[in-house]
Amino acid sequence: MSAQPVDSELWAGTDLDAPPAEPVWEEPVPLTARRTLAEFPLASLPGWLREFVAAVAEETQTPVDLAGCIALSVLATAAGGRTVLLVHGNWREPTNLYVVVALPPANRKSAVFALLTDPLFDAEQQLKTVRQPAIVEAQMTARLAKEAAEHATTKAAKAKADERDVLVADALALAQTAETITIPVDPQLLADDATAETVTTRLAEQGGRISVMSAEGEIFDIMAGRYSSGSPNLGVFLKGHAGDRLRVDRQTRREYIERPAVSMGICVQPQVLDAIGRNEVARGRGLLGRFLYSIPESLVGRRKTSPDQIGDEVKATYRRNVIDLTMGLADWTDPAVIQLTPEADAALLAFQERVEPKLAARGGSLGHISDWAGKLVGATARIAGLLHLAQHLVGAHTKPVAEATMRDAIRLAEYFTSHGLAAFDAMGADPTTDRARSVLEVLSTSGRSEVSKRDLMVKLSRAEFPTAPDLDPALDLLEDHGYVRSQPVQRSGGRGRPPSPRYLIHPRLTTPNR
């Protein structure tokens, strides 16, 4: 919330009319300096995937981050709900991911999405072809069973009294048999502009997994409640990421999914991050902490007009491998369990030990986004599982994840950490920084070189700073960055209210050209 205009009379006081000698000030450090974003670690992807991602980025003249992130979502679509990574003890991580890439318009997002996801649609069609005979057989069996039950019911209704009990029992048995016959639905791997209710239904129909892939990011609008009159229904997206049991028990439908696995690969415009960051429900319930974020630099204005095209062999290999991976895992009802080598486990543990201190609320570089960063090690394990599956397209569950694969996953996690910090900057995840900006606005319009904390409280919004202690973190941050300097409190020793703490103001704020 912006600060109120400053009344210059408020700052007037005889004790400020004759300030002491001006102190020496160094240039203040910006509150949110532009972050240096990590480059996408293309070398961390398996060879066939790395070659295709690089070729897509070249042909479309788009950042490699876009194709690389969507490639991870493609792997998650193929494996999500069908594999889990056994870290150690009872700690298991599913292999579904939520990935979002923020890019401005005119970055050929749709072209990249089509190239990366086309094999998934091909695999979906192959699954339909393979399962069509079973669907037809189930439909015929269900129809015959229903007709038999109806015939038995008619016969029982017309029977004589001494025959009716036996015939009624036969009719009931046939009716119950007809009810137990389940007709499989056509296989579906991908959903696009789907509501929470639709995603839940698809999960129930598709054996507990579905993927949402979109080049336009409509799902953020949906999760924010576009199609609901009340609070947005986030349950399926929260539980679909964690794999927690999902039960829907309403008048219109009853659905139960033991291990829901939702994957997402979406692209949004950068300003959408700011909008979703303002959604109190999405932030409060931890939805934003489940996404891996990428904010690549746009190449618009620097693109080649005649780029190299994707090689036929590179494209064919990518298509074949994605289809094989998808088809090979499609029929698993209980997820295939992938284990770690001791060396991979040690590498992940070492990474966890590096991350943990950064989660501290005070002083930790990830403390202000601990909801997201607290899931980082788990996300790393998930990525390692996906890279392992891409390396061993057949029988991956019979081989443990190697240390080198885990280190590749850690490099990807470090990339997502760099971009995640920038994304949460855009979403205003650090309230202390936001409040410090409000204080800076007041200080820059004060026209004074010194101010008391009590005077600041008068001019600041009580909605943002309800009490004086709420102002302390913002002032501490401003002092750390060199905008203000706290002064010793001069106590008179008498009764009454103690003097308010005072702060010298950096002359750059009140004299910008200085």
PDB file of N, CA, C and O in Angstrom, residues 224-274:
ATOM      1  N   ALA A 224      -7.432 -19.514  -9.823  1.00  0.00           N
ATOM      2  CA  ALA A 224      -7.827 -18.308  -9.098  1.00  0.00           C
ATOM      3  C   ALA A 224      -9.338 -18.176  -8.977  1.00  0.00           C
ATOM      4  O   ALA A 224      -9.836 -17.254  -8.342  1.00  0.00           O
ATOM      5  N   GLY A 225     -10.095 -19.099  -9.602  1.00  0.00           N
ATOM      6  CA  GLY A 225     -11.535 -19.120  -9.414  1.00  0.00           C
ATOM      7  C   GLY A 225     -12.351 -18.552 -10.538  1.00  0.00           C
ATOM      8  O   GLY A 225     -13.455 -18.056 -10.323  1.00  0.00           O
ATOM      9  N   ARG A 226     -11.827 -18.606 -11.795  1.00  0.00           N
ATOM     10  CA  ARG A 226     -12.568 -18.025 -12.914  1.00  0.00           C
ATOM     11  C   ARG A 226     -13.963 -18.635 -13.050  1.00  0.00           C
ATOM     12  O   ARG A 226     -14.920 -17.976 -13.377  1.00  0.00           O
ATOM     13  N   TYR A 227     -14.069 -19.952 -12.808  1.00  0.00           N
ATOM     14  CA  TYR A 227     -15.335 -20.633 -13.021  1.00  0.00           C
ATOM     15  C   TYR A 227     -16.068 -20.954 -11.720  1.00  0.00           C
ATOM     16  O   TYR A 227     -16.970 -21.775 -11.702  1.00  0.00           O
ATOM     17  N   SER A 228     -15.666 -20.342 -10.632  1.00  0.00           N
ATOM     18  CA  SER A 228     -16.341 -20.606  -9.363  1.00  0.00           C
ATOM     19  C   SER A 228     -16.777 -19.286  -8.749  1.00  0.00           C
ATOM     20  O   SER A 228     -16.070 -18.292  -8.824  1.00  0.00           O
ATOM     21  N   SER A 229     -17.954 -19.289  -8.127  1.00  0.00           N
ATOM     22  CA  SER A 229     -18.498 -18.062  -7.558  1.00  0.00           C
ATOM     23  C   SER A 229     -17.882 -17.751  -6.205  1.00  0.00           C
ATOM     24  O   SER A 229     -17.833 -16.603  -5.792  1.00  0.00           O
ATOM     25  N   GLY A 230     -17.402 -18.762  -5.488  1.00  0.00           N
ATOM     26  CA  GLY A 230     -16.805 -18.541  -4.179  1.00  0.00           C
ATOM     27  C   GLY A 230     -15.289 -18.651  -4.243  1.00  0.00           C
ATOM     28  O   GLY A 230     -14.655 -18.259  -5.208  1.00  0.00           O
ATOM     29  N   SER A 231     -14.704 -19.198  -3.169  1.00  0.00           N
ATOM     30  CA  SER A 231     -13.266 -19.377  -3.133  1.00  0.00           C
ATOM     31  C   SER A 231     -12.852 -20.430  -4.153  1.00  0.00           C
ATOM     32  O   SER A 231     -13.576 -21.397  -4.391  1.00  0.00           O
ATOM     33  N   PRO A 232     -11.680 -20.256  -4.780  1.00  0.00           N
ATOM     34  CA  PRO A 232     -11.252 -21.234  -5.781  1.00  0.00           C
ATOM     35  C   PRO A 232     -11.050 -22.611  -5.165  1.00  0.00           C
ATOM     36  O   PRO A 232     -10.615 -22.738  -4.021  1.00  0.00           O
ATOM     37  N   ASN A 233     -11.352 -23.638  -5.925  1.00  0.00           N
ATOM     38  CA  ASN A 233     -11.204 -25.019  -5.483  1.00  0.00           C
ATOM     39  C   ASN A 233      -9.787 -25.477  -5.803  1.00  0.00           C
ATOM     40  O   ASN A 233      -9.485 -25.814  -6.947  1.00  0.00           O
ATOM     41  N   LEU A 234      -8.920 -25.469  -4.819  1.00  0.00           N
ATOM     42  CA  LEU A 234      -7.521 -25.793  -5.044  1.00  0.00           C
ATOM     43  C   LEU A 234      -7.161 -27.202  -4.595  1.00  0.00           C
ATOM     44  O   LEU A 234      -6.021 -27.638  -4.797  1.00  0.00           O
ATOM     45  N   GLY A 235      -8.103 -27.915  -3.986  1.00  0.00           N
ATOM     46  CA  GLY A 235      -7.791 -29.205  -3.396  1.00  0.00           C
ATOM     47  C   GLY A 235      -7.130 -30.168  -4.353  1.00  0.00           C
ATOM     48  O   GLY A 235      -6.132 -30.812  -4.016  1.00  0.00           O
ATOM     49  N   VAL A 236      -7.663 -30.286  -5.567  1.00  0.00           N
ATOM     50  CA  VAL A 236      -7.115 -31.254  -6.513  1.00  0.00           C
ATOM     51  C   VAL A 236      -5.698 -30.869  -6.934  1.00  0.00           C
ATOM     52  O   VAL A 236      -4.852 -31.743  -7.172  1.00  0.00           O
ATOM     53  N   PHE A 237      -5.387 -29.564  -7.004  1.00  0.00           N
ATOM     54  CA  PHE A 237      -4.056 -29.143  -7.406  1.00  0.00           C
ATOM     55  C   PHE A 237      -3.049 -29.303  -6.268  1.00  0.00           C
ATOM     56  O   PHE A 237      -1.874 -29.568  -6.505  1.00  0.00           O
ATOM     57  N   LEU A 238      -3.520 -29.133  -5.028  1.00  0.00           N
ATOM     58  CA  LEU A 238      -2.642 -29.333  -3.879  1.00  0.00           C
ATOM     59  C   LEU A 238      -2.352 -30.819  -3.677  1.00  0.00           C
ATOM     60  O   LEU A 238      -1.194 -31.232  -3.561  1.00  0.00           O
ATOM     61  N   LYS A 239      -3.403 -31.617  -3.636  1.00  0.00           N
ATOM     62  CA  LYS A 239      -3.224 -33.051  -3.408  1.00  0.00           C
ATOM     63  C   LYS A 239      -2.655 -33.756  -4.630  1.00  0.00           C
ATOM     64  O   LYS A 239      -1.958 -34.762  -4.497  1.00  0.00           O
ATOM     65  N   GLY A 240      -2.949 -33.227  -5.815  1.00  0.00           N
ATOM     66  CA  GLY A 240      -2.432 -33.825  -7.035  1.00  0.00           C
ATOM     67  C   GLY A 240      -0.932 -33.677  -7.176  1.00  0.00           C
ATOM     68  O   GLY A 240      -0.286 -34.435  -7.902  1.00  0.00           O
ATOM     69  N   HIS A 241      -0.354 -32.703  -6.492  1.00  0.00           N
ATOM     70  CA  HIS A 241       1.101 -32.547  -6.497  1.00  0.00           C
ATOM     71  C   HIS A 241       1.738 -33.457  -5.461  1.00  0.00           C
ATOM     72  O   HIS A 241       2.745 -34.126  -5.731  1.00  0.00           O
ATOM     73  N   ALA A 242       1.145 -33.524  -4.289  1.00  0.00           N
ATOM     74  CA  ALA A 242       1.730 -34.294  -3.194  1.00  0.00           C
ATOM     75  C   ALA A 242       1.429 -35.784  -3.280  1.00  0.00           C
ATOM     76  O   ALA A 242       2.133 -36.596  -2.687  1.00  0.00           O
ATOM     77  N   GLY A 243       0.346 -36.140  -3.999  1.00  0.00           N
ATOM     78  CA  GLY A 243      -0.047 -37.537  -4.052  1.00  0.00           C
ATOM     79  C   GLY A 243      -0.896 -37.971  -2.882  1.00  0.00           C
ATOM     80  O   GLY A 243      -1.013 -39.172  -2.598  1.00  0.00           O
ATOM     81  N   ASP A 244      -1.520 -37.002  -2.186  1.00  0.00           N
ATOM     82  CA  ASP A 244      -2.387 -37.328  -1.047  1.00  0.00           C
ATOM     83  C   ASP A 244      -3.737 -37.824  -1.537  1.00  0.00           C
ATOM     84  O   ASP A 244      -4.247 -37.367  -2.574  1.00  0.00           O
ATOM     85  N   ARG A 245      -4.359 -38.711  -0.780  1.00  0.00           N
ATOM     86  CA  ARG A 245      -5.665 -39.258  -1.162  1.00  0.00           C
ATOM     87  C   ARG A 245      -6.662 -38.137  -1.417  1.00  0.00           C
ATOM     88  O   ARG A 245      -6.729 -37.166  -0.668  1.00  0.00           O
ATOM     89  N   LEU A 246      -7.439 -38.317  -2.463  1.00  0.00           N
ATOM     90  CA  LEU A 246      -8.425 -37.312  -2.851  1.00  0.00           C
ATOM     91  C   LEU A 246      -9.796 -37.966  -2.899  1.00  0.00           C
ATOM     92  O   LEU A 246     -10.004 -38.939  -3.629  1.00  0.00           O
ATOM     93  N   ARG A 247     -10.716 -37.440  -2.097  1.00  0.00           N
ATOM     94  CA  ARG A 247     -12.070 -37.979  -2.054  1.00  0.00           C
ATOM     95  C   ARG A 247     -13.061 -36.852  -2.327  1.00  0.00           C
ATOM     96  O   ARG A 247     -13.008 -35.804  -1.688  1.00  0.00           O
ATOM     97  N   VAL A 248     -13.934 -37.071  -3.285  1.00  0.00           N
ATOM     98  CA  VAL A 248     -14.997 -36.121  -3.602  1.00  0.00           C
ATOM     99  C   VAL A 248     -16.321 -36.813  -3.322  1.00  0.00           C
ATOM    100  O   VAL A 248     -16.619 -37.853  -3.899  1.00  0.00           O
ATOM    101  N   ASP A 249     -17.093 -36.234  -2.431  1.00  0.00           N
ATOM    102  CA  ASP A 249     -18.365 -36.848  -2.036  1.00  0.00           C
ATOM    103  C   ASP A 249     -19.434 -35.758  -2.058  1.00  0.00           C
ATOM    104  O   ASP A 249     -19.682 -35.078  -1.078  1.00  0.00           O
ATOM    105  N   ARG A 250     -20.045 -35.599  -3.232  1.00  0.00           N
ATOM    106  CA  ARG A 250     -21.074 -34.578  -3.412  1.00  0.00           C
ATOM    107  C   ARG A 250     -22.341 -35.218  -3.944  1.00  0.00           C
ATOM    108  O   ARG A 250     -22.355 -36.384  -4.327  1.00  0.00           O
ATOM    109  N   GLN A 251     -23.391 -34.421  -3.994  1.00  0.00           N
ATOM    110  CA  GLN A 251     -24.658 -34.960  -4.475  1.00  0.00           C
ATOM    111  C   GLN A 251     -24.559 -35.411  -5.925  1.00  0.00           C
ATOM    112  O   GLN A 251     -25.152 -36.412  -6.320  1.00  0.00           O
ATOM    113  N   THR A 252     -23.795 -34.663  -6.714  1.00  0.00           N
ATOM    114  CA  THR A 252     -23.741 -34.965  -8.148  1.00  0.00           C
ATOM    115  C   THR A 252     -22.754 -36.070  -8.489  1.00  0.00           C
ATOM    116  O   THR A 252     -22.896 -36.729  -9.519  1.00  0.00           O
ATOM    117  N   ARG A 253     -21.723 -36.269  -7.668  1.00  0.00           N
ATOM    118  CA  ARG A 253     -20.747 -37.302  -8.002  1.00  0.00           C
ATOM    119  C   ARG A 253     -19.941 -37.715  -6.765  1.00  0.00           C
ATOM    120  O   ARG A 253     -19.797 -36.948  -5.813  1.00  0.00           O
ATOM    121  N   ARG A 254     -19.435 -38.948  -6.827  1.00  0.00           N
ATOM    122  CA  ARG A 254     -18.528 -39.455  -5.810  1.00  0.00           C
ATOM    123  C   ARG A 254     -17.298 -40.022  -6.515  1.00  0.00           C
ATOM    124  O   ARG A 254     -17.417 -40.866  -7.388  1.00  0.00           O
ATOM    125  N   GLU A 255     -16.145 -39.525  -6.125  1.00  0.00           N
ATOM    126  CA  GLU A 255     -14.902 -39.963  -6.743  1.00  0.00           C
ATOM    127  C   GLU A 255     -13.837 -40.139  -5.673  1.00  0.00           C
ATOM    128  O   GLU A 255     -13.782 -39.377  -4.698  1.00  0.00           O
ATOM    129  N   TYR A 256     -13.005 -41.142  -5.870  1.00  0.00           N
ATOM    130  CA  TYR A 256     -11.938 -41.416  -4.911  1.00  0.00           C
ATOM    131  C   TYR A 256     -10.686 -41.782  -5.680  1.00  0.00           C
ATOM    132  O   TYR A 256     -10.702 -42.660  -6.533  1.00  0.00           O
ATOM    133  N   ILE A 257      -9.596 -41.079  -5.395  1.00  0.00           N
ATOM    134  CA  ILE A 257      -8.316 -41.360  -6.040  1.00  0.00           C
ATOM    135  C   ILE A 257      -7.295 -41.624  -4.941  1.00  0.00           C
ATOM    136  O   ILE A 257      -7.049 -40.761  -4.090  1.00  0.00           O
ATOM    137  N   GLU A 258      -6.714 -42.816  -4.967  1.00  0.00           N
ATOM    138  CA  GLU A 258      -5.769 -43.218  -3.924  1.00  0.00           C
ATOM    139  C   GLU A 258      -4.492 -42.390  -3.974  1.00  0.00           C
ATOM    140  O   GLU A 258      -4.025 -41.877  -2.965  1.00  0.00           O
ATOM    141  N   ARG A 259      -3.897 -42.280  -5.148  1.00  0.00           N
ATOM    142  CA  ARG A 259      -2.631 -41.546  -5.307  1.00  0.00           C
ATOM    143  C   ARG A 259      -2.743 -40.608  -6.512  1.00  0.00           C
ATOM    144  O   ARG A 259      -2.236 -40.919  -7.605  1.00  0.00           O
ATOM    145  N   PRO A 260      -3.381 -39.473  -6.372  1.00  0.00           N
ATOM    146  CA  PRO A 260      -3.515 -38.569  -7.517  1.00  0.00           C
ATOM    147  C   PRO A 260      -2.159 -38.001  -7.934  1.00  0.00           C
ATOM    148  O   PRO A 260      -1.319 -37.677  -7.092  1.00  0.00           O
ATOM    149  N   ALA A 261      -1.950 -37.911  -9.233  1.00  0.00           N
ATOM    150  CA  ALA A 261      -0.699 -37.363  -9.763  1.00  0.00           C
ATOM    151  C   ALA A 261      -1.036 -36.397 -10.894  1.00  0.00           C
ATOM    152  O   ALA A 261      -1.371 -36.812 -11.996  1.00  0.00           O
ATOM    153  N   VAL A 262      -0.970 -35.118 -10.597  1.00  0.00           N
ATOM    154  CA  VAL A 262      -1.193 -34.085 -11.608  1.00  0.00           C
ATOM    155  C   VAL A 262       0.171 -33.505 -11.991  1.00  0.00           C
ATOM    156  O   VAL A 262       0.990 -33.215 -11.115  1.00  0.00           O
ATOM    157  N   SER A 263       0.417 -33.368 -13.275  1.00  0.00           N
ATOM    158  CA  SER A 263       1.625 -32.692 -13.758  1.00  0.00           C
ATOM    159  C   SER A 263       1.208 -31.442 -14.514  1.00  0.00           C
ATOM    160  O   SER A 263       0.108 -31.391 -15.085  1.00  0.00           O
ATOM    161  N   MET A 264       2.055 -30.431 -14.503  1.00  0.00           N
ATOM    162  CA  MET A 264       1.760 -29.194 -15.227  1.00  0.00           C
ATOM    163  C   MET A 264       3.011 -28.675 -15.922  1.00  0.00           C
ATOM    164  O   MET A 264       4.104 -28.685 -15.349  1.00  0.00           O
ATOM    165  N   GLY A 265       2.826 -28.221 -17.154  1.00  0.00           N
ATOM    166  CA  GLY A 265       3.848 -27.502 -17.886  1.00  0.00           C
ATOM    167  C   GLY A 265       3.154 -26.354 -18.585  1.00  0.00           C
ATOM    168  O   GLY A 265       2.448 -26.559 -19.565  1.00  0.00           O
ATOM    169  N   ILE A 266       3.315 -25.157 -18.062  1.00  0.00           N
ATOM    170  CA  ILE A 266       2.552 -24.018 -18.570  1.00  0.00           C
ATOM    171  C   ILE A 266       3.458 -22.812 -18.776  1.00  0.00           C
ATOM    172  O   ILE A 266       4.532 -22.700 -18.180  1.00  0.00           O
ATOM    173  N   CYS A 267       3.010 -21.930 -19.645  1.00  0.00           N
ATOM    174  CA  CYS A 267       3.726 -20.692 -19.911  1.00  0.00           C
ATOM    175  C   CYS A 267       2.783 -19.523 -19.654  1.00  0.00           C
ATOM    176  O   CYS A 267       1.601 -19.584 -20.019  1.00  0.00           O
ATOM    177  N   VAL A 268       3.299 -18.488 -19.012  1.00  0.00           N
ATOM    178  CA  VAL A 268       2.491 -17.311 -18.699  1.00  0.00           C
ATOM    179  C   VAL A 268       3.283 -16.069 -19.078  1.00  0.00           C
ATOM    180  O   VAL A 268       4.501 -16.110 -19.241  1.00  0.00           O
ATOM    181  N   GLN A 269       2.569 -14.965 -19.216  1.00  0.00           N
ATOM    182  CA  GLN A 269       3.242 -13.688 -19.380  1.00  0.00           C
ATOM    183  C   GLN A 269       3.746 -13.225 -18.009  1.00  0.00           C
ATOM    184  O   GLN A 269       3.135 -13.523 -16.986  1.00  0.00           O
ATOM    185  N   PRO A 270       4.869 -12.509 -17.962  1.00  0.00           N
ATOM    186  CA  PRO A 270       5.460 -12.142 -16.676  1.00  0.00           C
ATOM    187  C   PRO A 270       4.506 -11.445 -15.717  1.00  0.00           C
ATOM    188  O   PRO A 270       4.563 -11.659 -14.504  1.00  0.00           O
ATOM    189  N   GLN A 271       3.603 -10.606 -16.242  1.00  0.00           N
ATOM    190  CA  GLN A 271       2.705  -9.878 -15.345  1.00  0.00           C
ATOM    191  C   GLN A 271       1.716 -10.801 -14.643  1.00  0.00           C
ATOM    192  O   GLN A 271       1.135 -10.427 -13.617  1.00  0.00           O
ATOM    193  N   VAL A 272       1.534 -12.011 -15.196  1.00  0.00           N
ATOM    194  CA  VAL A 272       0.626 -12.958 -14.548  1.00  0.00           C
ATOM    195  C   VAL A 272       1.186 -13.395 -13.203  1.00  0.00           C
ATOM    196  O   VAL A 272       0.439 -13.679 -12.266  1.00  0.00           O
ATOM    197  N   LEU A 273       2.508 -13.447 -13.083  1.00  0.00           N
ATOM    198  CA  LEU A 273       3.106 -13.812 -11.802  1.00  0.00           C
ATOM    199  C   LEU A 273       2.719 -12.813 -10.724  1.00  0.00           C
ATOM    200  O   LEU A 273       2.424 -13.192  -9.591  1.00  0.00           O
ATOM    201  N   ASP A 274       2.731 -11.535 -11.089  1.00  0.00           N
ATOM    202  CA  ASP A 274       2.331 -10.514 -10.116  1.00  0.00           C
ATOM    203  C   ASP A 274       0.875 -10.699  -9.726  1.00  0.00           C
ATOM    204  O   ASP A 274       0.515 -10.607  -8.549  1.00  0.00           O
TER     205      ASP A 274
END
